CSV table of C-alpha atoms in Angstrom, one decimal:
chain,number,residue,atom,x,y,z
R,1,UNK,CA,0.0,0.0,0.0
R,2,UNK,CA,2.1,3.0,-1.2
R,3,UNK,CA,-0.2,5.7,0.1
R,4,UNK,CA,0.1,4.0,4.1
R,5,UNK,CA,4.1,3.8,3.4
R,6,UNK,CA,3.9,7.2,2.3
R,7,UNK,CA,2.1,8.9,5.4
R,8,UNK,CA,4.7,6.4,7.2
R,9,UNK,CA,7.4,8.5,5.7
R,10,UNK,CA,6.1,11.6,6.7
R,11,UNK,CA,5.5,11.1,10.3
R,12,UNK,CA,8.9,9.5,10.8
R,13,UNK,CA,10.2,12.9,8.9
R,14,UNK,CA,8.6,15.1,11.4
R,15,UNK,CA,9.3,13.3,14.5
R,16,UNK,CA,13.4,13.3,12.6
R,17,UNK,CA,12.9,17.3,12.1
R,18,UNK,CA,11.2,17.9,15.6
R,19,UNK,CA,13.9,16.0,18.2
R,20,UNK,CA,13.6,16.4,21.9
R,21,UNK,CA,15.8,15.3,24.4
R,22,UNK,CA,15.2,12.7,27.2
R,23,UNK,CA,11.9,14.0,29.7
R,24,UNK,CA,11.5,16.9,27.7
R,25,UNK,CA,9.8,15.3,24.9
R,26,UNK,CA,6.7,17.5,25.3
R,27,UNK,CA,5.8,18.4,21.9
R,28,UNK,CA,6.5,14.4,20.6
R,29,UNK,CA,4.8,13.2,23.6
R,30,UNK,CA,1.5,15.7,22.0
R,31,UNK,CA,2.2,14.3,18.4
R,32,UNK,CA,1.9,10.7,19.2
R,33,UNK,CA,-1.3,11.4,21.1
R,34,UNK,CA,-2.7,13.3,18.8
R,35,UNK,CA,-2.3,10.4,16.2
R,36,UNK,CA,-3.5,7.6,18.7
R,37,UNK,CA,-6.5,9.5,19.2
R,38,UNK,CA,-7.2,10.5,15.6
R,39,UNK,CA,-6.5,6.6,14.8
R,40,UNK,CA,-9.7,6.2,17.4
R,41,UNK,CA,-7.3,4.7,20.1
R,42,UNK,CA,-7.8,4.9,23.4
R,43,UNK,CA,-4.9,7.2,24.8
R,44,UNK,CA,-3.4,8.1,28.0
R,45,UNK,CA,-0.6,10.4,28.6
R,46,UNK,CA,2.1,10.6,31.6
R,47,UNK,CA,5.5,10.3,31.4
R,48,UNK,CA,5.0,8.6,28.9
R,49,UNK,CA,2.1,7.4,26.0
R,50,UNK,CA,0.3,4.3,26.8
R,51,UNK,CA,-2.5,3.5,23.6
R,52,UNK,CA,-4.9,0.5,24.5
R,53,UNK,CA,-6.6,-1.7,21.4
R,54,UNK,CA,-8.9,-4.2,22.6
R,55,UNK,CA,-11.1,-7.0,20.7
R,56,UNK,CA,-12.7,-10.1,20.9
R,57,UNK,CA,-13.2,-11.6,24.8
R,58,UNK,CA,-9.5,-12.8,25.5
R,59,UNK,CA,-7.7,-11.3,29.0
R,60,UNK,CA,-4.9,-12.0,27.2
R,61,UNK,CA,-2.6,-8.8,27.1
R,62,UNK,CA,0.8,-8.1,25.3
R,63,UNK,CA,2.8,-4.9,25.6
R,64,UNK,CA,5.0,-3.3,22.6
R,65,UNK,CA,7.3,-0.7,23.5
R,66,UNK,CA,8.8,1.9,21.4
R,67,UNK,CA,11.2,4.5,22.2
R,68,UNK,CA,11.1,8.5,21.2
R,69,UNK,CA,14.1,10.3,22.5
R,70,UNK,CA,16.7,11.8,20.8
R,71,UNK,CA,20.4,12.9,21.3
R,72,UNK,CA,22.8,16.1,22.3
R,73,UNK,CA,23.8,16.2,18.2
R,74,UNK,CA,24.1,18.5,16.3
R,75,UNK,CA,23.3,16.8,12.3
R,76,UNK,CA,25.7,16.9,9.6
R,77,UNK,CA,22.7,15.2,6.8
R,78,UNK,CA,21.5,18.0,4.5
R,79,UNK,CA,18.5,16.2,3.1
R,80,UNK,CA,14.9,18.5,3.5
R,81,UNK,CA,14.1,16.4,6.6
R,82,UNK,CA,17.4,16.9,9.0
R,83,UNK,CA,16.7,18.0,12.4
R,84,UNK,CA,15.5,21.9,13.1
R,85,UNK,CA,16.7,21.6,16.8
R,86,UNK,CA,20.4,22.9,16.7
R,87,UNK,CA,22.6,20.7,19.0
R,88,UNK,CA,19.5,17.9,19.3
R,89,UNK,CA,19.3,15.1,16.5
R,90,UNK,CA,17.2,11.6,16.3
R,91,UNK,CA,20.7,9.7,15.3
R,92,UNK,CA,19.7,6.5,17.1
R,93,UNK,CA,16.4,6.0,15.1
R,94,UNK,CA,13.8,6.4,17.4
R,95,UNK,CA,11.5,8.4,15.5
R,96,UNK,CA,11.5,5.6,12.9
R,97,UNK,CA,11.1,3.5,16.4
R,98,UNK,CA,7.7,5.1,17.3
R,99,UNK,CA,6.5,5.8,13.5
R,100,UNK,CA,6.4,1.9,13.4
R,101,UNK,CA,4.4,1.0,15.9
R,102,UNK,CA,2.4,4.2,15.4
R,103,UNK,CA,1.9,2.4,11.8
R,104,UNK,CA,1.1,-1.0,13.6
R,105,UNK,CA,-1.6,0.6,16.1
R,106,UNK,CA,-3.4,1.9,12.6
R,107,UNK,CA,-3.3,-1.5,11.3
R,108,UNK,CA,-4.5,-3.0,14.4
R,109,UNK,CA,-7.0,-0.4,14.5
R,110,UNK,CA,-8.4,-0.7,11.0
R,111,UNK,CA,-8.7,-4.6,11.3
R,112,UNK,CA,-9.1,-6.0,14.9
R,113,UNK,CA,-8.0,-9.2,13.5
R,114,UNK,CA,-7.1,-10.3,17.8
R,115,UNK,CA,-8.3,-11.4,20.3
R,116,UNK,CA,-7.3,-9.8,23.7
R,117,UNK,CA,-5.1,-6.0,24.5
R,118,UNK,CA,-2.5,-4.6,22.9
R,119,UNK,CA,-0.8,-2.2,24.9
R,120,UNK,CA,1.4,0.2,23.2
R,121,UNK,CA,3.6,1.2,25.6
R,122,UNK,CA,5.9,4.9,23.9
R,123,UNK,CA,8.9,5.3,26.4
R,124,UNK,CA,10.6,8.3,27.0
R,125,UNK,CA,14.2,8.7,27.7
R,126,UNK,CA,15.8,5.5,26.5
R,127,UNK,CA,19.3,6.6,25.9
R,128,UNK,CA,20.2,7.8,30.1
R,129,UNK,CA,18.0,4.5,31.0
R,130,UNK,CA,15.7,6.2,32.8
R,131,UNK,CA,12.4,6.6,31.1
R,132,UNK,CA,11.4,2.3,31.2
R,133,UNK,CA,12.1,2.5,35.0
R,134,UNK,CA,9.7,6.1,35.3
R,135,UNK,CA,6.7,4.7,33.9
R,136,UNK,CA,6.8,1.6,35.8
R,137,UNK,CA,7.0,3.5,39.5
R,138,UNK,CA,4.2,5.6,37.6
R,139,UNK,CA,2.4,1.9,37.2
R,140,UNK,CA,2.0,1.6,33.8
R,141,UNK,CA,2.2,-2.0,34.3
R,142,UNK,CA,-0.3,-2.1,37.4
R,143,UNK,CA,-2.8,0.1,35.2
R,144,UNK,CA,-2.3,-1.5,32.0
R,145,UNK,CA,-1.0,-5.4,32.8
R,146,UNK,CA,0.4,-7.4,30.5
R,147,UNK,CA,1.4,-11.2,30.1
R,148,UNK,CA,4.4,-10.3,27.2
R,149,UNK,CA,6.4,-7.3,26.2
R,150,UNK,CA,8.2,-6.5,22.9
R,151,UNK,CA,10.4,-4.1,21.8
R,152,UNK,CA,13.1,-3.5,18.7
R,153,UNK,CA,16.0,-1.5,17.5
R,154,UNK,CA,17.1,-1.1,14.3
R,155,UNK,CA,20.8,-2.2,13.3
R,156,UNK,CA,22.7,-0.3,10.3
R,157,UNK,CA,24.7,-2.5,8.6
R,158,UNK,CA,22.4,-5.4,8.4
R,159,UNK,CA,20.0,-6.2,5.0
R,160,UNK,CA,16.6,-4.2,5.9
R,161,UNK,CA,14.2,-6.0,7.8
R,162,UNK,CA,16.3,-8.8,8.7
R,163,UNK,CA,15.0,-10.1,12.6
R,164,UNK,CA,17.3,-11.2,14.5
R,165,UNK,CA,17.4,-11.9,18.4
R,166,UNK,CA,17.9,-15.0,21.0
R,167,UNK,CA,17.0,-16.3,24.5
R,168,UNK,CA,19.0,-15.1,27.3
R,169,UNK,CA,20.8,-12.0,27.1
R,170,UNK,CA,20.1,-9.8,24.5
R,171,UNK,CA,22.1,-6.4,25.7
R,172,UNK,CA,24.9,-6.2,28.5
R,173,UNK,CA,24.6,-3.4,30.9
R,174,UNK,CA,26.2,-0.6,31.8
R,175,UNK,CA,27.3,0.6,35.1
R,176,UNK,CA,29.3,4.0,35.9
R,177,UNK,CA,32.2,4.3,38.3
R,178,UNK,CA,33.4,7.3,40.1
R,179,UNK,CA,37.0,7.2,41.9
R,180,UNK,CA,37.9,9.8,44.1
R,181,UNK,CA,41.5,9.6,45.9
R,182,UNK,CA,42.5,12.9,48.3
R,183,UNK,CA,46.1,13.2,49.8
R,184,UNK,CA,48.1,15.9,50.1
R,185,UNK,CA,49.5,17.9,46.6
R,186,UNK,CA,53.1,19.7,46.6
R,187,UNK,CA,55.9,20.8,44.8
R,188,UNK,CA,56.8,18.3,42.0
R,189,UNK,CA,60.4,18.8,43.0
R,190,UNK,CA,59.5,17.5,46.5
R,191,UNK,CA,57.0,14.4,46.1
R,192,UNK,CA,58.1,12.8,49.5
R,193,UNK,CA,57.0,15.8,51.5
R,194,UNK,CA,53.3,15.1,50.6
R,195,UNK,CA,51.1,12.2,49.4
R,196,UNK,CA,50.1,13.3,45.6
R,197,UNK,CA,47.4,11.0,44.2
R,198,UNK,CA,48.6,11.0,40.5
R,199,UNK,CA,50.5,7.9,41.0
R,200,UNK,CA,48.0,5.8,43.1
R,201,UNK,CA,45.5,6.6,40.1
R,202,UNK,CA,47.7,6.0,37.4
R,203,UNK,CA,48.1,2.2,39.3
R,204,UNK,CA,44.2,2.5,39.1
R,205,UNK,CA,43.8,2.6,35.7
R,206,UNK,CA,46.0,-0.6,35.2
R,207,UNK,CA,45.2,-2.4,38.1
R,208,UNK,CA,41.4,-2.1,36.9
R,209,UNK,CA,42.4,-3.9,33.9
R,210,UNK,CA,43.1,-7.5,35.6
R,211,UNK,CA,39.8,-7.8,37.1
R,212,UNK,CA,38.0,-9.1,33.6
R,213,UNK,CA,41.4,-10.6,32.2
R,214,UNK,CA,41.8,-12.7,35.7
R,215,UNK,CA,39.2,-12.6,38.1
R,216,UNK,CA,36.3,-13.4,35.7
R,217,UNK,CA,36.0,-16.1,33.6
R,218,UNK,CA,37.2,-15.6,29.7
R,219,UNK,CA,34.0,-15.8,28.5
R,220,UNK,CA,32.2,-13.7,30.3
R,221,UNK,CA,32.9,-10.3,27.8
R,222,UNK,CA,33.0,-8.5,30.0
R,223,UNK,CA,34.6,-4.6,29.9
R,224,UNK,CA,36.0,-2.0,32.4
R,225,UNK,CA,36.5,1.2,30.6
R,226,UNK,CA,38.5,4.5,32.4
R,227,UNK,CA,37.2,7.4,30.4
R,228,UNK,CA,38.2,9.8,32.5
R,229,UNK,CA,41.7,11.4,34.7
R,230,UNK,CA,40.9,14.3,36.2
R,231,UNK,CA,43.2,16.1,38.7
R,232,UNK,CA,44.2,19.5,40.5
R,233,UNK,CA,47.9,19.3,39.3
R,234,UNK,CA,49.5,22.1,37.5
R,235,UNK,CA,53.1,22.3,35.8
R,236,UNK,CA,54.7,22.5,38.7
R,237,UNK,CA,52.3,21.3,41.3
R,238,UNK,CA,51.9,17.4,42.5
R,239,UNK,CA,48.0,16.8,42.9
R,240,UNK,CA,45.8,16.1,46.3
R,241,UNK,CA,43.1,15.2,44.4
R,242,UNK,CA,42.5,13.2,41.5
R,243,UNK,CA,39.4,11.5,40.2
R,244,UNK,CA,38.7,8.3,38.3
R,245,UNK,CA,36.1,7.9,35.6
R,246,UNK,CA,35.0,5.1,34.0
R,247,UNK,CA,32.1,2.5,33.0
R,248,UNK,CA,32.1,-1.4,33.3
R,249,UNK,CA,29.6,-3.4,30.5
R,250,UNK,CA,28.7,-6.6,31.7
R,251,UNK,CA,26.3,-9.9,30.1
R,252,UNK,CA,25.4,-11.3,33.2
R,253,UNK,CA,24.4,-9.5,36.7
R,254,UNK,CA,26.7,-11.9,38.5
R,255,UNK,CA,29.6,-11.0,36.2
R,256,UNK,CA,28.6,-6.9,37.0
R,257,UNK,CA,28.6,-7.7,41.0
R,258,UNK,CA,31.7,-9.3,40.7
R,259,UNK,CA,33.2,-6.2,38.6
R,260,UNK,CA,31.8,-4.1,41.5
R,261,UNK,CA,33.2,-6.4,44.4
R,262,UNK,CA,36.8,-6.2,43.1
R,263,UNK,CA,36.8,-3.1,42.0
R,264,UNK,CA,36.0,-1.5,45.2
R,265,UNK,CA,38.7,-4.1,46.8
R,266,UNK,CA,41.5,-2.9,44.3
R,267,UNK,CA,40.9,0.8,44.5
R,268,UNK,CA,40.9,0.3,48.5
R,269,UNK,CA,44.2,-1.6,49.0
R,270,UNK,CA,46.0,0.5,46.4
R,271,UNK,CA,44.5,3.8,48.3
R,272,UNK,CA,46.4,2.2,51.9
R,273,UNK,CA,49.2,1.2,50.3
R,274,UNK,CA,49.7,4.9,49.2
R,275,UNK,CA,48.4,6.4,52.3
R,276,UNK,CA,45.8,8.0,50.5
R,277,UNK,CA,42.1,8.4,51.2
R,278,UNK,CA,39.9,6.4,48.5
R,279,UNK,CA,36.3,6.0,47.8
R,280,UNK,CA,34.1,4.5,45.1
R,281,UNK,CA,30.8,5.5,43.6
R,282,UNK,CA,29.2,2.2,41.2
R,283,UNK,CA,25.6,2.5,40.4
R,284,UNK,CA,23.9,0.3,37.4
R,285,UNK,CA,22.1,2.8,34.8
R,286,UNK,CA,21.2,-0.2,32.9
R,287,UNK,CA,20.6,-3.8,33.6
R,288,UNK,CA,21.4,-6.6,31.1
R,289,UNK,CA,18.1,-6.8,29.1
R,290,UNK,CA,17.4,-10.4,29.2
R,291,UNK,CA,15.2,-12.1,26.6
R,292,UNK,CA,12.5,-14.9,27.6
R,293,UNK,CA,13.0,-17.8,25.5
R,294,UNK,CA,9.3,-18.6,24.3
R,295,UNK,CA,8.8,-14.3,23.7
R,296,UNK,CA,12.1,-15.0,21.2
R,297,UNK,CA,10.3,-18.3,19.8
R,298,UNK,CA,7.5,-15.5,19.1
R,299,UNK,CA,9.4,-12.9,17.2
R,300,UNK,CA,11.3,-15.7,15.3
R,301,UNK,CA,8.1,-17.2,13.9
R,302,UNK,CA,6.2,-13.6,13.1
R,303,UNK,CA,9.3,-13.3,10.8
R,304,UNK,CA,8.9,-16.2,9.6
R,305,UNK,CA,5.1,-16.2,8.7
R,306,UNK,CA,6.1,-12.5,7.3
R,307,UNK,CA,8.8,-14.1,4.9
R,308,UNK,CA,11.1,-12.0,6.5
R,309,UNK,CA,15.3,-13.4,6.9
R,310,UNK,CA,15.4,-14.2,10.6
R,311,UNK,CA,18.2,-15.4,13.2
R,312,UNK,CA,17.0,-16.8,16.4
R,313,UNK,CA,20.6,-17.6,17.6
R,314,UNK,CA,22.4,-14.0,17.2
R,315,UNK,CA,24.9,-13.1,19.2
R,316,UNK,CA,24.2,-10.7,22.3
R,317,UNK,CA,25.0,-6.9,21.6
R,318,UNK,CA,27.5,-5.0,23.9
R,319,UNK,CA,25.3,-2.1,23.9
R,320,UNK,CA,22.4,-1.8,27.0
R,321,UNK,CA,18.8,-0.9,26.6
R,322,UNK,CA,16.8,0.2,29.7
R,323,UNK,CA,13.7,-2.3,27.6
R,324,UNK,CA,15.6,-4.4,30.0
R,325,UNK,CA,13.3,-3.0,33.1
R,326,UNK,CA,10.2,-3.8,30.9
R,327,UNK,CA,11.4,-7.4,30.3
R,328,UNK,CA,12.5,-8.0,34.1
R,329,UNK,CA,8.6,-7.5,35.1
R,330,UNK,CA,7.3,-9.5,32.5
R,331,UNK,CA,8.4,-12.0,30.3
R,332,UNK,CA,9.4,-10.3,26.8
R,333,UNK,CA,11.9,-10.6,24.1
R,334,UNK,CA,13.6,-7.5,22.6
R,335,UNK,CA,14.6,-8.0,18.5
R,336,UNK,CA,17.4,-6.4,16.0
R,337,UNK,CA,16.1,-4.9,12.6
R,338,UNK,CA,18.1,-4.3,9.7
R,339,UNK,CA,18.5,-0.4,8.4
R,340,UNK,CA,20.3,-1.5,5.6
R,341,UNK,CA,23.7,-1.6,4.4
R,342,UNK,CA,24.1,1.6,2.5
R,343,UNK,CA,24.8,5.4,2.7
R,344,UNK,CA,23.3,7.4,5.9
R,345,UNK,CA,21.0,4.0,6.9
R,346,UNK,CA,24.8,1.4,7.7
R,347,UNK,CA,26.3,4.6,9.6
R,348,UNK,CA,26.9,4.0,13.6
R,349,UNK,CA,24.1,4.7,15.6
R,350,UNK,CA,24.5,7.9,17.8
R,351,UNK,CA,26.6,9.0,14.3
R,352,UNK,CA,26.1,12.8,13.4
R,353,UNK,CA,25.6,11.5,9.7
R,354,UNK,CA,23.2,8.4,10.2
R,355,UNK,CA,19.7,8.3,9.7
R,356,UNK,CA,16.6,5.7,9.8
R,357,UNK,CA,15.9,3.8,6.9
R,358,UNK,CA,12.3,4.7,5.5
R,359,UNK,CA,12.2,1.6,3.6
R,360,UNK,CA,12.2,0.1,7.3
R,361,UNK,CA,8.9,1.1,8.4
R,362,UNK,CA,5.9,-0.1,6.7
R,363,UNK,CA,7.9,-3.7,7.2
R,364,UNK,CA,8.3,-3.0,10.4
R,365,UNK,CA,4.6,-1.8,11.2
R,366,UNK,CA,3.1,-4.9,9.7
R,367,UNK,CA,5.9,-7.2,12.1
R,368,UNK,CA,4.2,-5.8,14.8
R,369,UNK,CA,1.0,-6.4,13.8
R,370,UNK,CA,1.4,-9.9,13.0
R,371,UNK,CA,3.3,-10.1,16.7
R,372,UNK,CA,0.1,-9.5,17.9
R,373,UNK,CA,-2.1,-11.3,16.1
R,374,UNK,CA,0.1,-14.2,16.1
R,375,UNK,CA,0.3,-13.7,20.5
R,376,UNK,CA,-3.4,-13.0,20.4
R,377,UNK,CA,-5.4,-15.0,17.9
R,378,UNK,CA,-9.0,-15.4,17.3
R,379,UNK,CA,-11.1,-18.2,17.7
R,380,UNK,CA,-12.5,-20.3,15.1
């Protein structure tokens, strides 16, 4: 149907020319309630969007979640749709994201072919992992329950529309780490007569190093990553403070605890054997997102049924995605789409040139609404 891939194309456009960043989507949140309702759907708005399509006599409920922020970047792509927000730009592809499933709730809408809820569930603030975890302590999920969740991402590089996911875990996490050592700076000339925390660090930042390649096992994929050396030093001057920053991407939340345990046990003992004061900020911003193997049986078959090339064993993706929160309240499965391989559409997500592929997103609507059918289907 050209003319329902061409009004895809122009929503995804204006979402792409209109990007907000993370909890102050206002005018996006406004946009994709303005389309639920005009669709006929029944809408609620908080911190996020929550559209509700019921049919047929089923309590059966699944959830599909799509996200709608964008990013602090400023666009380099000239074409007539690039982002009119200086410094703010959708280079992730989340307005190609929520233009999917805005397409799937039409479909659903237009021919109820189901039997049960489906709960389209538009997130806010994916990239800081915050916005999953908001509208559950708002109780989206105690308001709107659901037996399944689903979400997606698309994937430059990979031939458009290819589906690709697998039981288990789907994204590592990602955890942040603050360092802070204080001693006592000084002349460089003199380093005995103080206790300058440029060394200790330096030890640090190696020493962090051997907890993945020898207290964890090889397999694990682990990754602790110092961004970040930060002191009060000058030319001249020894430092009294110094601090450490850094992040640690784990696949397994036994693997991150362990990261945590040793990293706080390294950074202590180097600290007294330095006679230096130490402490250690670690706080998870996302969880590994882990998929249920039936909900990844699901997505495999939909792609199937929709002729679409499909992996079911791929491997897991180093980057996180705060769908994980959804997915560790109910069982759910979160999928790969292909973007293509070519031009804007195979450039690195979070890239100042990329962009969503259009070609994506009336395949993509239709996935979801065979998901759903598939999950909830009618009675003879």
């Amino acid at each position: 149907m050209a003319d329902f891939a061409h009004r895809l194309q122009a929503l995804r456009h204006e979402f792409h020319q209109n990007p907000e960043l993370g909890f102050q989507e206002e005018w996006t949140k406004a946009r994709i309630a303005r389309h639920l309702r005009d669709l006929g759907i029944e809408t609620h708005e908080g911190i996020g969007v929550v559209g509700v399509l019921r049919a047929g006599n089923s309590h059966k409920a699944i959830g599909i979640r799509a996200d709608f922020d964008a990013l602090p970047i400023t666009e380099l792509n000239e074409f007539a749709h690039r982002s009119r927000n200086e410094g703010v730009m959708h280079a992730c592809g989340h307005d190609g994201h929520t233009t999917m499933l805005l397409g799937a709730a039409e479909l659903l809408a237009k021919s109820p072919e189901f039997d049960g809820t489906v709960v389209l569930l538009f997130q806010p603030n994916e990239e800081h992992g915050l916005g999953a975890q908001a509208m559950i302590d708002e109780g989206v999920l105690r308001n709107f329950p659901i037996d399944e969740v689903y979400g997606l991402h698309n994937l430059p590089g990979e031939p458009v529309g290819r589906v690709s996911t697998r039981a288990g875990v789907i994204c590592f996490s990602e955890s942040l780490f603050e360092i802070t050592i204080n001693g006592q700076g000084g002349h460089a000339s003199m380093p005995q007569a103080g206790r300058e925390t440029m060394t200790p660090a330096a030890e640090l930042v190696l020493a962090l190093q051997t907890i993945v390649s020898r207290k964890l096992p090889p397999s694990s994929g682990a990754v602790v990553s110092v961004t970040e050396f930060i002191t009060d030093g000058q030319r001249n001057v020894l430092p009294g403070h110094t601090l450490l920053k850094g992040e640690v991407r784990a696949a397994a939340p036994e693997h991150r605890k362990q990261v945590e345990t040793h990293l706080r046990q390294i950074a202590e003992g180097i600290g007294v054997s330095h006679g230096v004061d130490v402490s250690v900020e670690f706080r998870t911003e996302f969880i590994e997102a882990i998929n249920d193997a039936d909900a990844a049986s699901h997505v495999i078959e939909a792609a199937r049924t929709m002729g679409l090339e499909h992996d079911g064993a791929r491997p897991s993706m180093t980057f996180s995605e705060d769908f994980a929160n959804f997915a560790a309240q109910v069982p759910g499965c979160f999928l790969l789409i292909g973007n293509g391989t070519e031009g804007a559409h195979a450039k690195p997500l979070h890239a100042a040139d990329y962009d969503f592929n259009d070609e994506l997103l009336e395949t993509g609507a239709r996935f979801w609404a065979e998901l759903a059918k598939q999950r909830l289907p009618k009675g003879k």
